[in-house]
Short mmCIF file of C-alpha atoms and ligand atoms in Angstrom, two decimals:
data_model
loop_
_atom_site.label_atom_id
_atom_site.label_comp_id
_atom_site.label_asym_id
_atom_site.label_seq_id
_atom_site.Cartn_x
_atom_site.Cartn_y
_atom_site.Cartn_z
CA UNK A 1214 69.20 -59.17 -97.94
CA UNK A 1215 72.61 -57.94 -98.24
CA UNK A 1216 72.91 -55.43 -100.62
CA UNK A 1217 75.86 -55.82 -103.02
CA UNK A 1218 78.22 -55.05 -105.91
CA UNK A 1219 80.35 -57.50 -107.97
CA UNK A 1220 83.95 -56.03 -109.85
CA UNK A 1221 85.52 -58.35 -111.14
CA UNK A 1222 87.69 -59.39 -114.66
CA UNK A 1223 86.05 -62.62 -115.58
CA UNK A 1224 87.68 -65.11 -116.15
CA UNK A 1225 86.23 -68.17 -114.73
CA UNK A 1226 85.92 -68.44 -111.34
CA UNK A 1227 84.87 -64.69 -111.50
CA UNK A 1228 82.13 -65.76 -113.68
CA UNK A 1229 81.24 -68.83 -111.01
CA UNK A 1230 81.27 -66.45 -108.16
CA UNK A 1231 78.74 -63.61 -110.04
CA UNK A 1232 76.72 -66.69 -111.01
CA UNK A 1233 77.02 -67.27 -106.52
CA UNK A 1234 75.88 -64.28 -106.25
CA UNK A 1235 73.05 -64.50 -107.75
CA UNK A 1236 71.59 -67.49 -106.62
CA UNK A 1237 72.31 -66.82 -103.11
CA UNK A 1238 68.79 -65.09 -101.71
CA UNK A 1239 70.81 -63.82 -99.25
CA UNK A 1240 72.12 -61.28 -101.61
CA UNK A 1241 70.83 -58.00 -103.59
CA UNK A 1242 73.18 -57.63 -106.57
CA UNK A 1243 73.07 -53.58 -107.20
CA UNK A 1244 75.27 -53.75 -110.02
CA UNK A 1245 78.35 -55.24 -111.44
CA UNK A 1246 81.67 -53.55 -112.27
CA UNK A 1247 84.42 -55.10 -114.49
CA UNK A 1248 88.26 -54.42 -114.66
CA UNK A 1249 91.16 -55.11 -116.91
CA UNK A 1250 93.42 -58.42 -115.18
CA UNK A 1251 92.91 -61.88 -116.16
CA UNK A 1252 92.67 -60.40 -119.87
CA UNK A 1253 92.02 -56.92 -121.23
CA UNK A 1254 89.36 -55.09 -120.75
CA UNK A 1255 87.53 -54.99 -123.38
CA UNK A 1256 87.49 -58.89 -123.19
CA UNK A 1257 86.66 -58.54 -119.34
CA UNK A 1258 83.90 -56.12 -120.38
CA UNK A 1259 82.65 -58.64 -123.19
CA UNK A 1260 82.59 -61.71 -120.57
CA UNK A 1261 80.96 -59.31 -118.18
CA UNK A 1262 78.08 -58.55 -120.78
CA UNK A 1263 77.84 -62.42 -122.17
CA UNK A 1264 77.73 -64.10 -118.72
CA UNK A 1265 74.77 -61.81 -117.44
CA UNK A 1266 72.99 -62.78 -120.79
CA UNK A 1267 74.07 -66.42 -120.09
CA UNK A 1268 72.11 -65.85 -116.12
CA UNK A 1269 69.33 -64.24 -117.52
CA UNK A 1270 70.01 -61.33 -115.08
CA UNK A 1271 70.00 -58.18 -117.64
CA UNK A 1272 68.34 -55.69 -115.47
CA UNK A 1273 71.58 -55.24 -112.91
CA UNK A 1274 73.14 -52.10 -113.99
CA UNK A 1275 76.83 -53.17 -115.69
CA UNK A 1276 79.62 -50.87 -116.55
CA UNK A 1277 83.30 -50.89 -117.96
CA UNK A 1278 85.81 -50.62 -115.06
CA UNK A 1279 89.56 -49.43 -115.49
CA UNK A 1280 91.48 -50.08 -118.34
CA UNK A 1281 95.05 -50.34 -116.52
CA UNK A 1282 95.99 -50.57 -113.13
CA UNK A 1283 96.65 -46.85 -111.15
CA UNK A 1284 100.29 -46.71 -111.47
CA UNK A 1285 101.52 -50.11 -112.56
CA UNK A 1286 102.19 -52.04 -116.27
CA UNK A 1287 98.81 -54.02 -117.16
CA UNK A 1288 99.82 -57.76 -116.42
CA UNK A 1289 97.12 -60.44 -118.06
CA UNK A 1290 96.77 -64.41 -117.45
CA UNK A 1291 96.15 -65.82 -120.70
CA UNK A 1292 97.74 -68.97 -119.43
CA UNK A 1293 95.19 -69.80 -116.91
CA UNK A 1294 92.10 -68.12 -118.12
CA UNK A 1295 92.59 -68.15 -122.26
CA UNK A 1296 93.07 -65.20 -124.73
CA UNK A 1297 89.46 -64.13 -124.40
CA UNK A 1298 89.54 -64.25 -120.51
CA UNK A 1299 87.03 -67.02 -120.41
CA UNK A 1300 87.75 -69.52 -123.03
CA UNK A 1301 86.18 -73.12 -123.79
CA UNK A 1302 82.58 -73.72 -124.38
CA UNK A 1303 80.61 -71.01 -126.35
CA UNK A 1304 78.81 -68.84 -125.22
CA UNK A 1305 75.52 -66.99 -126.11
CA UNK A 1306 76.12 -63.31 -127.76
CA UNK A 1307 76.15 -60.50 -125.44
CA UNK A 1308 72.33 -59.13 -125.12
CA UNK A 1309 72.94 -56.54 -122.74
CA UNK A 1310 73.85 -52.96 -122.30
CA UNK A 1311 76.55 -50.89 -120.52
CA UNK A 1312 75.80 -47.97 -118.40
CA UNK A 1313 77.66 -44.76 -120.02
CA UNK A 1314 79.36 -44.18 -116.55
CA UNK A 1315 82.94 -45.40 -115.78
CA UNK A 1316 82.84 -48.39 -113.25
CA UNK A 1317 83.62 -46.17 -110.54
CA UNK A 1318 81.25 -43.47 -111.36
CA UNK A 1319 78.52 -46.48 -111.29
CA UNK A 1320 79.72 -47.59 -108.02
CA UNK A 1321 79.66 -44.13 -106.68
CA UNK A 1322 75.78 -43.97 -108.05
CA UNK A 1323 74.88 -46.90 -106.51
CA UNK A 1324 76.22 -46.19 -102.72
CA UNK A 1325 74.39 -42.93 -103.13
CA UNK A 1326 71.12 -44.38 -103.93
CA UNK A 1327 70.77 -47.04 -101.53
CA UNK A 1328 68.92 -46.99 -98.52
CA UNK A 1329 71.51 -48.93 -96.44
CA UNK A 1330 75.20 -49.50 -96.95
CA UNK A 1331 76.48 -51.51 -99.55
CA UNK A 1332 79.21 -54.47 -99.16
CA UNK A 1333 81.79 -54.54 -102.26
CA UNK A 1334 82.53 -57.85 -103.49
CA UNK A 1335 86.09 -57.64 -105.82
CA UNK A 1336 87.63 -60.39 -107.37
CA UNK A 1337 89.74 -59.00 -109.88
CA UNK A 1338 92.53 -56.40 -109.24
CA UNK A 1339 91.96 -53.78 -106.81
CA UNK A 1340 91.59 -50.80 -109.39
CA UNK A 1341 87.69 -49.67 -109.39
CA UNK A 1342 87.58 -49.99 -105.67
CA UNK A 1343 90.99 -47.84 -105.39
CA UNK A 1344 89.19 -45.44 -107.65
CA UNK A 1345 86.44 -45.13 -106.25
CA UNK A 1346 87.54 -44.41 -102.10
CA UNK A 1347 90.35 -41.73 -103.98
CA UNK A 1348 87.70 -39.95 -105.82
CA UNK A 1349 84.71 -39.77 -103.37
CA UNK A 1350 85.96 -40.77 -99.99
CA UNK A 1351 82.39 -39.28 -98.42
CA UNK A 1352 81.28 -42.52 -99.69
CA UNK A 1353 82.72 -44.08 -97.24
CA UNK A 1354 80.24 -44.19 -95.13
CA UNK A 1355 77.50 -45.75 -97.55
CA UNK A 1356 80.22 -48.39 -97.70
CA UNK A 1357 79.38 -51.86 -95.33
CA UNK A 1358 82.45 -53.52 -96.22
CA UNK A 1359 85.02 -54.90 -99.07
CA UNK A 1360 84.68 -59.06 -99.31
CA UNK A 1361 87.83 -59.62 -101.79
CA UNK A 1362 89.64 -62.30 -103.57
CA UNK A 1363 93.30 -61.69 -103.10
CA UNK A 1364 96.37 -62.29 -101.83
CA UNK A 1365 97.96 -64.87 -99.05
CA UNK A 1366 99.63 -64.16 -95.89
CA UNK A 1367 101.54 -67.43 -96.81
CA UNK A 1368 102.31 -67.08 -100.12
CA UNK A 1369 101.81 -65.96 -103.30
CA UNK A 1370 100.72 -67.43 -106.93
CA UNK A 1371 101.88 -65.13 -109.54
CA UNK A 1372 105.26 -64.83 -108.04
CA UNK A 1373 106.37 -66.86 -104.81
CA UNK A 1374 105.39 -63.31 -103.04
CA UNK A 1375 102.14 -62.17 -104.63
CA UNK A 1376 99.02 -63.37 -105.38
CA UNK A 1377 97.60 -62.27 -109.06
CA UNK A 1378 95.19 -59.61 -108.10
CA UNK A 1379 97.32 -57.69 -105.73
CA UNK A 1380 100.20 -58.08 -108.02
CA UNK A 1381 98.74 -56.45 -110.94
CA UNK A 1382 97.65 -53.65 -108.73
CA UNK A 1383 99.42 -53.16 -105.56
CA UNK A 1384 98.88 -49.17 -105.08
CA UNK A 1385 95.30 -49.73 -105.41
CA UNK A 1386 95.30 -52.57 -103.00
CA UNK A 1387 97.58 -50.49 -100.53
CA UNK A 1388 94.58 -47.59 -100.94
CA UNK A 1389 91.75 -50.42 -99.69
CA UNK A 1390 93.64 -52.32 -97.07
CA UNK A 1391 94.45 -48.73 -95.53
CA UNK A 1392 91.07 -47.44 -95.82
CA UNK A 1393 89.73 -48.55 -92.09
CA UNK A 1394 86.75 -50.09 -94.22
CA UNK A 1395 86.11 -53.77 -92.51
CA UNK A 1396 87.75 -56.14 -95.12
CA UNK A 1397 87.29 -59.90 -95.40
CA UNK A 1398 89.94 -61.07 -97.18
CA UNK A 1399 89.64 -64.67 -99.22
CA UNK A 1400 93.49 -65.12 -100.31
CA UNK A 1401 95.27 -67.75 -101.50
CA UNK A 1402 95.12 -69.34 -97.64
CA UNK A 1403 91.33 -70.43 -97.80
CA UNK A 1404 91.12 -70.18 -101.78
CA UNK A 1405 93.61 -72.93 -102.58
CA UNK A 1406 91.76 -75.41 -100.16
CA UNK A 1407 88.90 -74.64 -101.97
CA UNK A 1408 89.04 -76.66 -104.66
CA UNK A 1409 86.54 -78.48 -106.87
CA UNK A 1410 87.76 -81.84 -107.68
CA UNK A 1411 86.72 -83.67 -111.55
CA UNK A 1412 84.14 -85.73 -109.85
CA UNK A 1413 82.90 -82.63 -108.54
CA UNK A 1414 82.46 -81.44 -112.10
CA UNK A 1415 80.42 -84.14 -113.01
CA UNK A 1416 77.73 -83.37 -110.13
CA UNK A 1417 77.54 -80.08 -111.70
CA UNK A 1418 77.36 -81.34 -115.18
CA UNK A 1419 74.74 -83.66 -113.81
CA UNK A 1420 72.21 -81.00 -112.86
CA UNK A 1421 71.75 -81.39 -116.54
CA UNK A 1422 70.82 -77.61 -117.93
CA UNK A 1423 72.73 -76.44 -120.74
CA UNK A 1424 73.63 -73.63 -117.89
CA UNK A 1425 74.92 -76.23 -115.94
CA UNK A 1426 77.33 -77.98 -119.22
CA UNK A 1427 78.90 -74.47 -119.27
CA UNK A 1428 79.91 -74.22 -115.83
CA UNK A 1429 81.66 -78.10 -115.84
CA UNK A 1430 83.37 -76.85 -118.62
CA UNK A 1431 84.39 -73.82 -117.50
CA UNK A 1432 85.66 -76.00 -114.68
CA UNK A 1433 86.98 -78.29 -116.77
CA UNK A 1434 88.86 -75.67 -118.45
CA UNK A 1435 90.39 -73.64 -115.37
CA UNK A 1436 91.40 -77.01 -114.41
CA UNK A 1437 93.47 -77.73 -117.37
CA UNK A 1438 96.30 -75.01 -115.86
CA UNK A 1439 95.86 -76.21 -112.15
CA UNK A 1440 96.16 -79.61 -113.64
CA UNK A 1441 99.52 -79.57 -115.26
CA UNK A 1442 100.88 -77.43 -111.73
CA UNK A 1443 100.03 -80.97 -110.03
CA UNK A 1444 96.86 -80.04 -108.75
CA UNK A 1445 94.34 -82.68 -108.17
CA UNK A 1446 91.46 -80.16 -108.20
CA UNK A 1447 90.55 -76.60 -109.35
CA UNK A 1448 90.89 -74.16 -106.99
CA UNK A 1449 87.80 -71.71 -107.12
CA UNK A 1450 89.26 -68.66 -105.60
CA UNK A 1451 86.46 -66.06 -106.20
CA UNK A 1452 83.45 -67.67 -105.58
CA UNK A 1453 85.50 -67.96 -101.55
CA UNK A 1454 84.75 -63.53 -101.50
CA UNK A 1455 81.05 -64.10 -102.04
CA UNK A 1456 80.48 -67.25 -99.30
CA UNK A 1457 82.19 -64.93 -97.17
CA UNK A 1458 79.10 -62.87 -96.51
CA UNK A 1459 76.74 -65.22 -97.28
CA UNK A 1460 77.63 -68.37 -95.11
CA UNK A 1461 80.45 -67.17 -93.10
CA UNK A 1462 79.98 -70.05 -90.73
CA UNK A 1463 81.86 -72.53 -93.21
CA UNK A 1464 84.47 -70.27 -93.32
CA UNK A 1465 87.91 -69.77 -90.39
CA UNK A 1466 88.53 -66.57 -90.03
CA UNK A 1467 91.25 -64.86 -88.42
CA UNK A 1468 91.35 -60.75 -87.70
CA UNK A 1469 95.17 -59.62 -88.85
CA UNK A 1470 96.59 -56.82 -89.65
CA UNK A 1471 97.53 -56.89 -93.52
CA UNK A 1472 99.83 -54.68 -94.95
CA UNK A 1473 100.60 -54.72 -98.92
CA UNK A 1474 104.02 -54.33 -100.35
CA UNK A 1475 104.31 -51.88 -103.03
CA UNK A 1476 108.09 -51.98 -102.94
CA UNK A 1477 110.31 -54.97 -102.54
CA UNK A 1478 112.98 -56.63 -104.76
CA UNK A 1479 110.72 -60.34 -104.69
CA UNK A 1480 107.86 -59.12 -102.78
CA UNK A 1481 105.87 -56.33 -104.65
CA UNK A 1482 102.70 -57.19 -104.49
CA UNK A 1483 102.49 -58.84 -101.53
CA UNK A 1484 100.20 -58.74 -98.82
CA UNK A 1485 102.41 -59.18 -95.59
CA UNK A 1486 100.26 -60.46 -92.24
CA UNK A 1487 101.17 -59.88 -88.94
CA UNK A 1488 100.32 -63.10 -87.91
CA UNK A 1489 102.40 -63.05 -84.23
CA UNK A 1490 101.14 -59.02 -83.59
CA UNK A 1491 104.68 -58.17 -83.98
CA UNK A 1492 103.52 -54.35 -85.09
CA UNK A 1493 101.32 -53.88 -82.36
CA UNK A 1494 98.68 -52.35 -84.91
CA UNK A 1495 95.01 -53.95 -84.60
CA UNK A 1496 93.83 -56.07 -87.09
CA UNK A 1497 92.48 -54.12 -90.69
CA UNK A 1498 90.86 -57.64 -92.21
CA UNK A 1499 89.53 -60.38 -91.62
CA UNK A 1500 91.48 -63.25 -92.92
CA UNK A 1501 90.15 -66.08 -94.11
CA UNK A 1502 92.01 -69.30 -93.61
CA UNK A 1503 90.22 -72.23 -94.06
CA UNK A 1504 87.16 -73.38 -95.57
CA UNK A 1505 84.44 -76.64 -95.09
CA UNK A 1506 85.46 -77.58 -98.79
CA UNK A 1507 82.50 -80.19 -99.26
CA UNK A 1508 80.08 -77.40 -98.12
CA UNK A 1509 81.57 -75.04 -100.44
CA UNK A 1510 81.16 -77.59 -103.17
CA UNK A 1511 77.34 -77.90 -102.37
CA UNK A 1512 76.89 -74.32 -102.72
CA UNK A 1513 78.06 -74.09 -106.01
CA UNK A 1514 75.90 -77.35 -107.35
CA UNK A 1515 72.99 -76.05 -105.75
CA UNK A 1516 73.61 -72.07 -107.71
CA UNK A 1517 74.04 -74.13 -110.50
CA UNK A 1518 70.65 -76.10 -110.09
CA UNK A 1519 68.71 -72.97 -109.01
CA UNK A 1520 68.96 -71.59 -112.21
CA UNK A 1521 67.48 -74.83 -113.85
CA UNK A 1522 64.71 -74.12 -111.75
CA UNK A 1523 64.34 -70.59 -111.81
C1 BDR B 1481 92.84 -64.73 -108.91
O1 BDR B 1481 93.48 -64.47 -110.15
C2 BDR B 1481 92.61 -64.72 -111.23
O2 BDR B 1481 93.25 -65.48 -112.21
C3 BDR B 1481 91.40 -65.40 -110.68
O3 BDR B 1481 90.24 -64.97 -111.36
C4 BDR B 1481 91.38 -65.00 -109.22
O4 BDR B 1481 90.64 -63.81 -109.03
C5 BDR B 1481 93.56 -65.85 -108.19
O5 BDR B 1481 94.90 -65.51 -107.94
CA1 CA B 1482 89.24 -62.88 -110.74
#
């Protein structure tokens, strides 16, 4: 099993991809970090708490990330993900505890104790992670890799530039894409073809669980935003950082060099690709670019199910 830990600042597909997570037997989740982005984070922290209660996974160490990113204003997206950071259908109380230890501090725990290195698995803004290699960078080593959700090498979301989670926290970003730790990066280049279509929500709303009512609506809801953009589908960017390491094979992958702008009149925030080798520097990631969207779409019916089973 590949040992693991989430960060992310549910938000929905966050929440789908910890749910991933999981399910997949492939993985050992170590322990789950959240971080202020697609709302504060004290929401974050709150969906953190309610959708382990909501999995039935409450004996994964959880703590409270950063509050704000290293150097830059707090952005949030209330427009896509709601004012709580995971609106629509309710959701049981929160029945779990947080570890006393800052997010990082957890993280830095958790490396320690393992036997064998651990693979980080971000989806949110780049701040814990950032933290973390700046305050213990001997923990380097007890680090297998970083499997993210952000960015684009061919374009952005929150501005035509940047994708959200690099946006909000482009020094940190800058610290992990320059930390010669093997990245696999699931941008906005694989994440936007991976996306779940309504009829797809009904299979998962079929599995028939009040687990699996949650999800479709979750779905539903995360759609709503997409929807009005002219999308025909969701797309279910975080859940893409977590299929990275556990069925690679329906992902294409391409090795680049990535740098991230933390300048730039229109491009702050953006993670630039050298996708002609122009800057004769060797690859630091491992791009993802395109995805096997109906096997994708399995995946997540079948985490759903396994719960329902479980
Ligand atoms: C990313 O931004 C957030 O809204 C999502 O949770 C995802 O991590 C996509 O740009
Ligand atoms: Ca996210």
């Amino acid at each position: 099993m590949i040992p693991v830990i989430l960060d992310g600042d549910p938000g929905h597909d966050d929440a789908i991809a910890w749910l991933l997570a999981f399910a997949s037997p492939e993985l050992d989740v170590r322990g789950i970090v959240s971080v202020a982005g697609n709302a504060s984070l004290e929401n974050t922290t709150h969906n953190m708490r309610r959708i382990v209660t909501l999995l039935g996974v409450g004996g994964v160490p959880l703590a409270q990330g950063a509050a704000r990113p290293l150097v830059a204003q707090a952005i949030v997206a209330h427009s896509v993900h709601g004012t709580s950071g995971l609106d629509g259908p309710a959701l049981p109380e929160a029945a779990v505890d947080l570890d006393a230890r800052p997010g990082a501090e957890l993280m830095a725990h958790l490396l320690r104790e393992s036997a064998e290195p651990v693979w980080l698995v971000p989806t949110g803004p780049l701040t814990n992670v950032a933290t973390l290699l700046l305050a213990h960078p001997e923990l380097k080593a007890r680090i297998a890799g970083i499997s993210l959700m952000g960015g684009g090498i061919h374009s952005g979301n929150w501005t035509p530039a940047a994708e959200f989670n690099i946006l909000v926290d482009p020094e940190a970003a800058q610290v992990v894409f320059t930390s010669g730790l093997p990245i696999l990066m699931a941008g906005l280049d694989v994440t936007e073809k991976a996306y779940v279509l309504p009829a797809d929500f009904e299979r998962v709303r079929a599995v028939g669980t009040p687990l699996a009512g949650i999800v479709a609506d979750w779905l539903e809801f995360f759609f709503a935003y997409h929807r009005d953009l002219g999308y025909a589908g969701a797309p279910v960017h975080d859940p893409v950082a977590v299929v990275a390491l556990t069925h690679p094979e329906i992902l294409e992958v391409q090795p680049l060099y990535v740098q991230v702008e933390t300048t730039g009149e229109y491009s702050r925030g953006a993670t630039v690709g050298d996708v002609f080798g122009a800057s004769g520097e060797l690859p630091n990631a491992r791009v993802a670019l395109g995805i096997d969207r109906q096997a994708y779409v399995d995946l997540l019916v079948d985490a759903v199910a396994h719960y329902g089973r479980g």
